[in-house]
PDB file of C-alpha atoms in Angstrom:
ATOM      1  CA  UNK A   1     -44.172  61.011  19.250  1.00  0.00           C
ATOM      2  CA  UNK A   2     -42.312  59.833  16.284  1.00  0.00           C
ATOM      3  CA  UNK A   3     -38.363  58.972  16.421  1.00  0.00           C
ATOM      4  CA  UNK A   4     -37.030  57.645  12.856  1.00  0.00           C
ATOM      5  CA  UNK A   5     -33.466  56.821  12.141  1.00  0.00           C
ATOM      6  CA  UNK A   6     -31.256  58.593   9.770  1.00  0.00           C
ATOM      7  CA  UNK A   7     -29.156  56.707   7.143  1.00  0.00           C
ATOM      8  CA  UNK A   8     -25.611  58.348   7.380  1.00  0.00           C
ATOM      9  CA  UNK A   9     -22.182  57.699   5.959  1.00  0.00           C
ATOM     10  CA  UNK A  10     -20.071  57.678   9.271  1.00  0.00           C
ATOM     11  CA  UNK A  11     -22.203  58.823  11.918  1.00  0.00           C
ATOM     12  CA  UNK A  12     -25.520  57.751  13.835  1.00  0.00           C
ATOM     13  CA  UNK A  13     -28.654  59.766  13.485  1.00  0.00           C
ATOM     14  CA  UNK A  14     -32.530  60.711  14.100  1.00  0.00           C
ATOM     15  CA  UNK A  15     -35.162  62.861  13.793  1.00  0.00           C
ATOM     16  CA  UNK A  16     -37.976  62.957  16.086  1.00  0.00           C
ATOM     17  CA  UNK A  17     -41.174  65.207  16.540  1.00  0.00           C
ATOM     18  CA  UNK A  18     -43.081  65.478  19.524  1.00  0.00           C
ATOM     19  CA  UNK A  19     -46.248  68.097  20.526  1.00  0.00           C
ATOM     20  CA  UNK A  20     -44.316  69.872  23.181  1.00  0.00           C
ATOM     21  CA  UNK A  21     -40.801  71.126  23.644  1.00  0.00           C
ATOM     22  CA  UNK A  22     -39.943  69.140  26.806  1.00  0.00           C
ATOM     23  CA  UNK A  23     -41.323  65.836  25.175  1.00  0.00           C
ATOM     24  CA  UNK A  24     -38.981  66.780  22.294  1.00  0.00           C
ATOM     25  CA  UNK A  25     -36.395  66.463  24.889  1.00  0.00           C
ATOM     26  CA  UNK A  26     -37.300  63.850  26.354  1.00  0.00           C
ATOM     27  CA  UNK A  27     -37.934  61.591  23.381  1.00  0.00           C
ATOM     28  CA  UNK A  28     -34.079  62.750  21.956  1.00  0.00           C
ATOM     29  CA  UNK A  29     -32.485  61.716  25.314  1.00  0.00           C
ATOM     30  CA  UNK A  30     -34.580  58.248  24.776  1.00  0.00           C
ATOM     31  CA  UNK A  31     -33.397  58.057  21.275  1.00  0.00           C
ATOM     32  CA  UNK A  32     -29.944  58.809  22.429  1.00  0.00           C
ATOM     33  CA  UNK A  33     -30.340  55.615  24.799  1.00  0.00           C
ATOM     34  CA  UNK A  34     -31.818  52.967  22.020  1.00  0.00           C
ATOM     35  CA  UNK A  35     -28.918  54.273  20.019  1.00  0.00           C
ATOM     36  CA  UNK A  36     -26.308  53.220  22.435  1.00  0.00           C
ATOM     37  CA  UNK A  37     -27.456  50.193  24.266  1.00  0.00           C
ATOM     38  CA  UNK A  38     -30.632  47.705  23.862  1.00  0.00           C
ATOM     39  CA  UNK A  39     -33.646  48.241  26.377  1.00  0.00           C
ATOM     40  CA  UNK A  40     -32.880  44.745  27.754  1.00  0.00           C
ATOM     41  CA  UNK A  41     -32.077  44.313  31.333  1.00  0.00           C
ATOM     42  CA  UNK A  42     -32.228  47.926  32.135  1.00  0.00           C
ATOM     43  CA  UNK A  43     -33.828  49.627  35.093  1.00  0.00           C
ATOM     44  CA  UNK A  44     -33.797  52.940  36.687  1.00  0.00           C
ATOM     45  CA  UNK A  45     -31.278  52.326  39.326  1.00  0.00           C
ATOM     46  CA  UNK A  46     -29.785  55.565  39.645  1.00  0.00           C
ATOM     47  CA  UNK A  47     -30.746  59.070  38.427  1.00  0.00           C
ATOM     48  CA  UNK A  48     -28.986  61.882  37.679  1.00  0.00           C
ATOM     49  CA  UNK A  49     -30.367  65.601  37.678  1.00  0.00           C
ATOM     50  CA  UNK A  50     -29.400  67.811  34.465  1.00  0.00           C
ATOM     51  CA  UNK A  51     -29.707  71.683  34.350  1.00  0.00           C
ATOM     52  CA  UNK A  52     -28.198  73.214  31.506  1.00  0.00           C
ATOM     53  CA  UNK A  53     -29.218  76.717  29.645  1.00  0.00           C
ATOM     54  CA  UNK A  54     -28.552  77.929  26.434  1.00  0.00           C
ATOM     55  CA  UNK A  55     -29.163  81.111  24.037  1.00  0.00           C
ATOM     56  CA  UNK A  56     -30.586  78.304  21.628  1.00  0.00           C
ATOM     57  CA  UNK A  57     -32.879  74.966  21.612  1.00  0.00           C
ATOM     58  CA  UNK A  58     -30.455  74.152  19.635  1.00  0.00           C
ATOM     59  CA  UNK A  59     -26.838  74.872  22.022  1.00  0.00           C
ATOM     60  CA  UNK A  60     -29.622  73.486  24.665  1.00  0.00           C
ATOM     61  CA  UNK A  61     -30.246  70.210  22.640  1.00  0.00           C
ATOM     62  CA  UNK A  62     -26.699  69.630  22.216  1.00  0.00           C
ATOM     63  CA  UNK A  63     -25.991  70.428  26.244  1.00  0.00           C
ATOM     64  CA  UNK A  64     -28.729  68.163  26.935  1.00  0.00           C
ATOM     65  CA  UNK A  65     -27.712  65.180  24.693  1.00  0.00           C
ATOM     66  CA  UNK A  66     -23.379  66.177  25.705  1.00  0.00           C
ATOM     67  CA  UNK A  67     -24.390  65.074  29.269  1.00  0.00           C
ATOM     68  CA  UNK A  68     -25.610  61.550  28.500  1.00  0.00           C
ATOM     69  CA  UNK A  69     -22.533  60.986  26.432  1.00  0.00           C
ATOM     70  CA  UNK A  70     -20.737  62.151  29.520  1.00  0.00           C
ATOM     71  CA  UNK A  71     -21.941  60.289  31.955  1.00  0.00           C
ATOM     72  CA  UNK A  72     -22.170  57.100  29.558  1.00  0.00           C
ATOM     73  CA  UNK A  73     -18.420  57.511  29.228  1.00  0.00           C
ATOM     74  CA  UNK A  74     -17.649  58.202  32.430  1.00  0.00           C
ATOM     75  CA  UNK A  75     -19.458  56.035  34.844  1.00  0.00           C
ATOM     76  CA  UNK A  76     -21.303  53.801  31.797  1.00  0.00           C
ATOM     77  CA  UNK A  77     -24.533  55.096  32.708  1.00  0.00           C
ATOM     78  CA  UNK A  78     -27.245  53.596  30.277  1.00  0.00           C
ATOM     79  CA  UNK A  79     -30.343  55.569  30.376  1.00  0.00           C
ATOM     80  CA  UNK A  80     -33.751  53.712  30.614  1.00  0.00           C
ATOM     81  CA  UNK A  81     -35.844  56.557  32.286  1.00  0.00           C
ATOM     82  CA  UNK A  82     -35.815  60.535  31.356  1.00  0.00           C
ATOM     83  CA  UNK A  83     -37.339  63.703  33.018  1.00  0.00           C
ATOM     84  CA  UNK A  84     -37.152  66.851  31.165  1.00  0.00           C
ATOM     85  CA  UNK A  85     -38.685  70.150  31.396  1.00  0.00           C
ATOM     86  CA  UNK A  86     -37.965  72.997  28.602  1.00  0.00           C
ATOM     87  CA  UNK A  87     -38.669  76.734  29.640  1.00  0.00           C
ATOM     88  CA  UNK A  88     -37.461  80.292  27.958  1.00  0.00           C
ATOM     89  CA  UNK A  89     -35.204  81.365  30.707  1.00  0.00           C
ATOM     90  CA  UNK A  90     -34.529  85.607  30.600  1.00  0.00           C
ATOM     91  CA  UNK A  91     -31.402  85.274  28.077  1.00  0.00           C
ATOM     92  CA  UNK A  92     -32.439  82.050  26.116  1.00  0.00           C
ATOM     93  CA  UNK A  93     -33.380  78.751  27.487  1.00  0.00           C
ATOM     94  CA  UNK A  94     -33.108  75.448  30.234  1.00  0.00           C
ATOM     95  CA  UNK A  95     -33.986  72.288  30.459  1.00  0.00           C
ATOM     96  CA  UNK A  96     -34.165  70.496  33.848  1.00  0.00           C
ATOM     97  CA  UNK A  97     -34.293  66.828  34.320  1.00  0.00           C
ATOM     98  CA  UNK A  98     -33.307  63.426  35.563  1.00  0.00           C
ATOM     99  CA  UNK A  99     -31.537  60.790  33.497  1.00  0.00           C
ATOM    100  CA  UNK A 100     -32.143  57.934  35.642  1.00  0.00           C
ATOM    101  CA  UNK A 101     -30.546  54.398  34.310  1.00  0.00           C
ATOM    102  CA  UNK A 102     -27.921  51.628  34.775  1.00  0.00           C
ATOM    103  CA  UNK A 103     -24.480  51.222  35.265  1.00  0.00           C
ATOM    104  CA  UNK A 104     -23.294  49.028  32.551  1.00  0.00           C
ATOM    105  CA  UNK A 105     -22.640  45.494  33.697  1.00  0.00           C
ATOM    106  CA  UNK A 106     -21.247  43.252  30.372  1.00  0.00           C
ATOM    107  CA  UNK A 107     -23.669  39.969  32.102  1.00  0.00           C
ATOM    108  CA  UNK A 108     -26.613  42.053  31.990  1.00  0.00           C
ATOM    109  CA  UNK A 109     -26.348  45.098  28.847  1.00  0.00           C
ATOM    110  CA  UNK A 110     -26.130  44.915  25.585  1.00  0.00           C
ATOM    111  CA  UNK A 111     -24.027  47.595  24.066  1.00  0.00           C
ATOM    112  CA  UNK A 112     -24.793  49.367  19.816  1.00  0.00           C
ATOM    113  CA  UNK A 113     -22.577  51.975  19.687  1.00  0.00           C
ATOM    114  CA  UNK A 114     -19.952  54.075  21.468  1.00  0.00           C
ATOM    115  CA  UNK A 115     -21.115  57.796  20.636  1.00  0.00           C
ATOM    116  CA  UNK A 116     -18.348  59.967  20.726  1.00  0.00           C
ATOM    117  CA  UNK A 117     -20.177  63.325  20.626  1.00  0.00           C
ATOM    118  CA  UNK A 118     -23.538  65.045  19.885  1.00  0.00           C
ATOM    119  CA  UNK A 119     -22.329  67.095  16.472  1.00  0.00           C
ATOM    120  CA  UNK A 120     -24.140  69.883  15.262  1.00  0.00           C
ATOM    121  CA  UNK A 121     -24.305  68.595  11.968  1.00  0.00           C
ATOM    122  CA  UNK A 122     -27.440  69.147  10.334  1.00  0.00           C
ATOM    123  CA  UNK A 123     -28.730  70.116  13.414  1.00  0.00           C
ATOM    124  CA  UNK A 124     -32.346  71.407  13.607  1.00  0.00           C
ATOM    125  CA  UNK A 125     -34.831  72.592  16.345  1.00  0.00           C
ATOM    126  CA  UNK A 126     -38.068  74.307  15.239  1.00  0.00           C
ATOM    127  CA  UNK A 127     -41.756  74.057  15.448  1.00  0.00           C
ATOM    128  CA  UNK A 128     -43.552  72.970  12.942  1.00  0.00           C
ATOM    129  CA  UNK A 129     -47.323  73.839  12.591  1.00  0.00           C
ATOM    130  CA  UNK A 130     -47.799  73.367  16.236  1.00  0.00           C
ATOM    131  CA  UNK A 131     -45.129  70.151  16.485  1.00  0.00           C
ATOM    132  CA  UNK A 132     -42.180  69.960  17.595  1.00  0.00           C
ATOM    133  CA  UNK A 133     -39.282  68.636  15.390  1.00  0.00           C
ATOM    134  CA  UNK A 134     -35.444  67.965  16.160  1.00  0.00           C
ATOM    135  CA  UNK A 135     -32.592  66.408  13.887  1.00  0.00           C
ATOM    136  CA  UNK A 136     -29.560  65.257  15.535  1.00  0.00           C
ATOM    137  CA  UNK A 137     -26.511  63.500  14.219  1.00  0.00           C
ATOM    138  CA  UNK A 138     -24.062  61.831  16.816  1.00  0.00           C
ATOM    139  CA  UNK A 139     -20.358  61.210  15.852  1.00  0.00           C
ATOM    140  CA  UNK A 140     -19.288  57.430  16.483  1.00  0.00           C
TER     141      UNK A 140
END
């Protein structure tokens, strides 16, 4: 799997690529995470199931990412550990997983950025020669 940041005026970015779908997903929500907080002192405290479905990967990227955002905001869940399972569904797609983290404690996380919202700027889902790729820009 390969996750590289994007240079962007305003925002935060990445691409990543990944041989299957639900790794894709997977490796986004873990991008998601390095983007927001540092990997120091977290652990797996909690998790949190997610099943969304979409018409698109895309709309099912962005429902996917949208519910880390939420529950960072919310209860300042910082994800360390991710679950996630793509499938074609009859009228599109779902993912099911677990986003499985920290609550954020000031003595124990470092904090990056505050992401606002998963945008669908530039955003991409497709497969390329056997790989999956995925470009995602966050609004901060």
């Amino acid at each position: 799997m390969t996750l590289r940041e994007l240079d962007h005026t305003a925002d935060i970015g990445f691409e990543v690529e990944a041989p299957t779908l639900s790794e894709l997903f997977r490796e986004a929500a873990v991008g998601l995470a390095r983007c927001i907080s540092s990997e120091e002192g977290l652990e797996p405290r909690e998790e949190h199931p997610v099943e969304r479905t979409a018409a698109s990967l895309e709309d099912l990227l962005v429902e996917w990412l949208e519910e880390q955002v939420f529950l960072c905001d919310t209860i300042g869940l910082l994800v360390s550990d991710v679950e996630a399972e793509v499938e074609e569904s009859g009228d599109g797609f779902r993912v099911r997983g677990t986003l499985a983290g920290d609550r954020f404690d000031p003595d124990r996380h470092g904090l990056k950025v505050q992401v606002k919202a998963v945008t669908y700027h530039e955003l991409e889902v497709e497969n390329r020669e056997g790989d999956w790729f995925a470009r995602i820009i966050f609004d901060i």
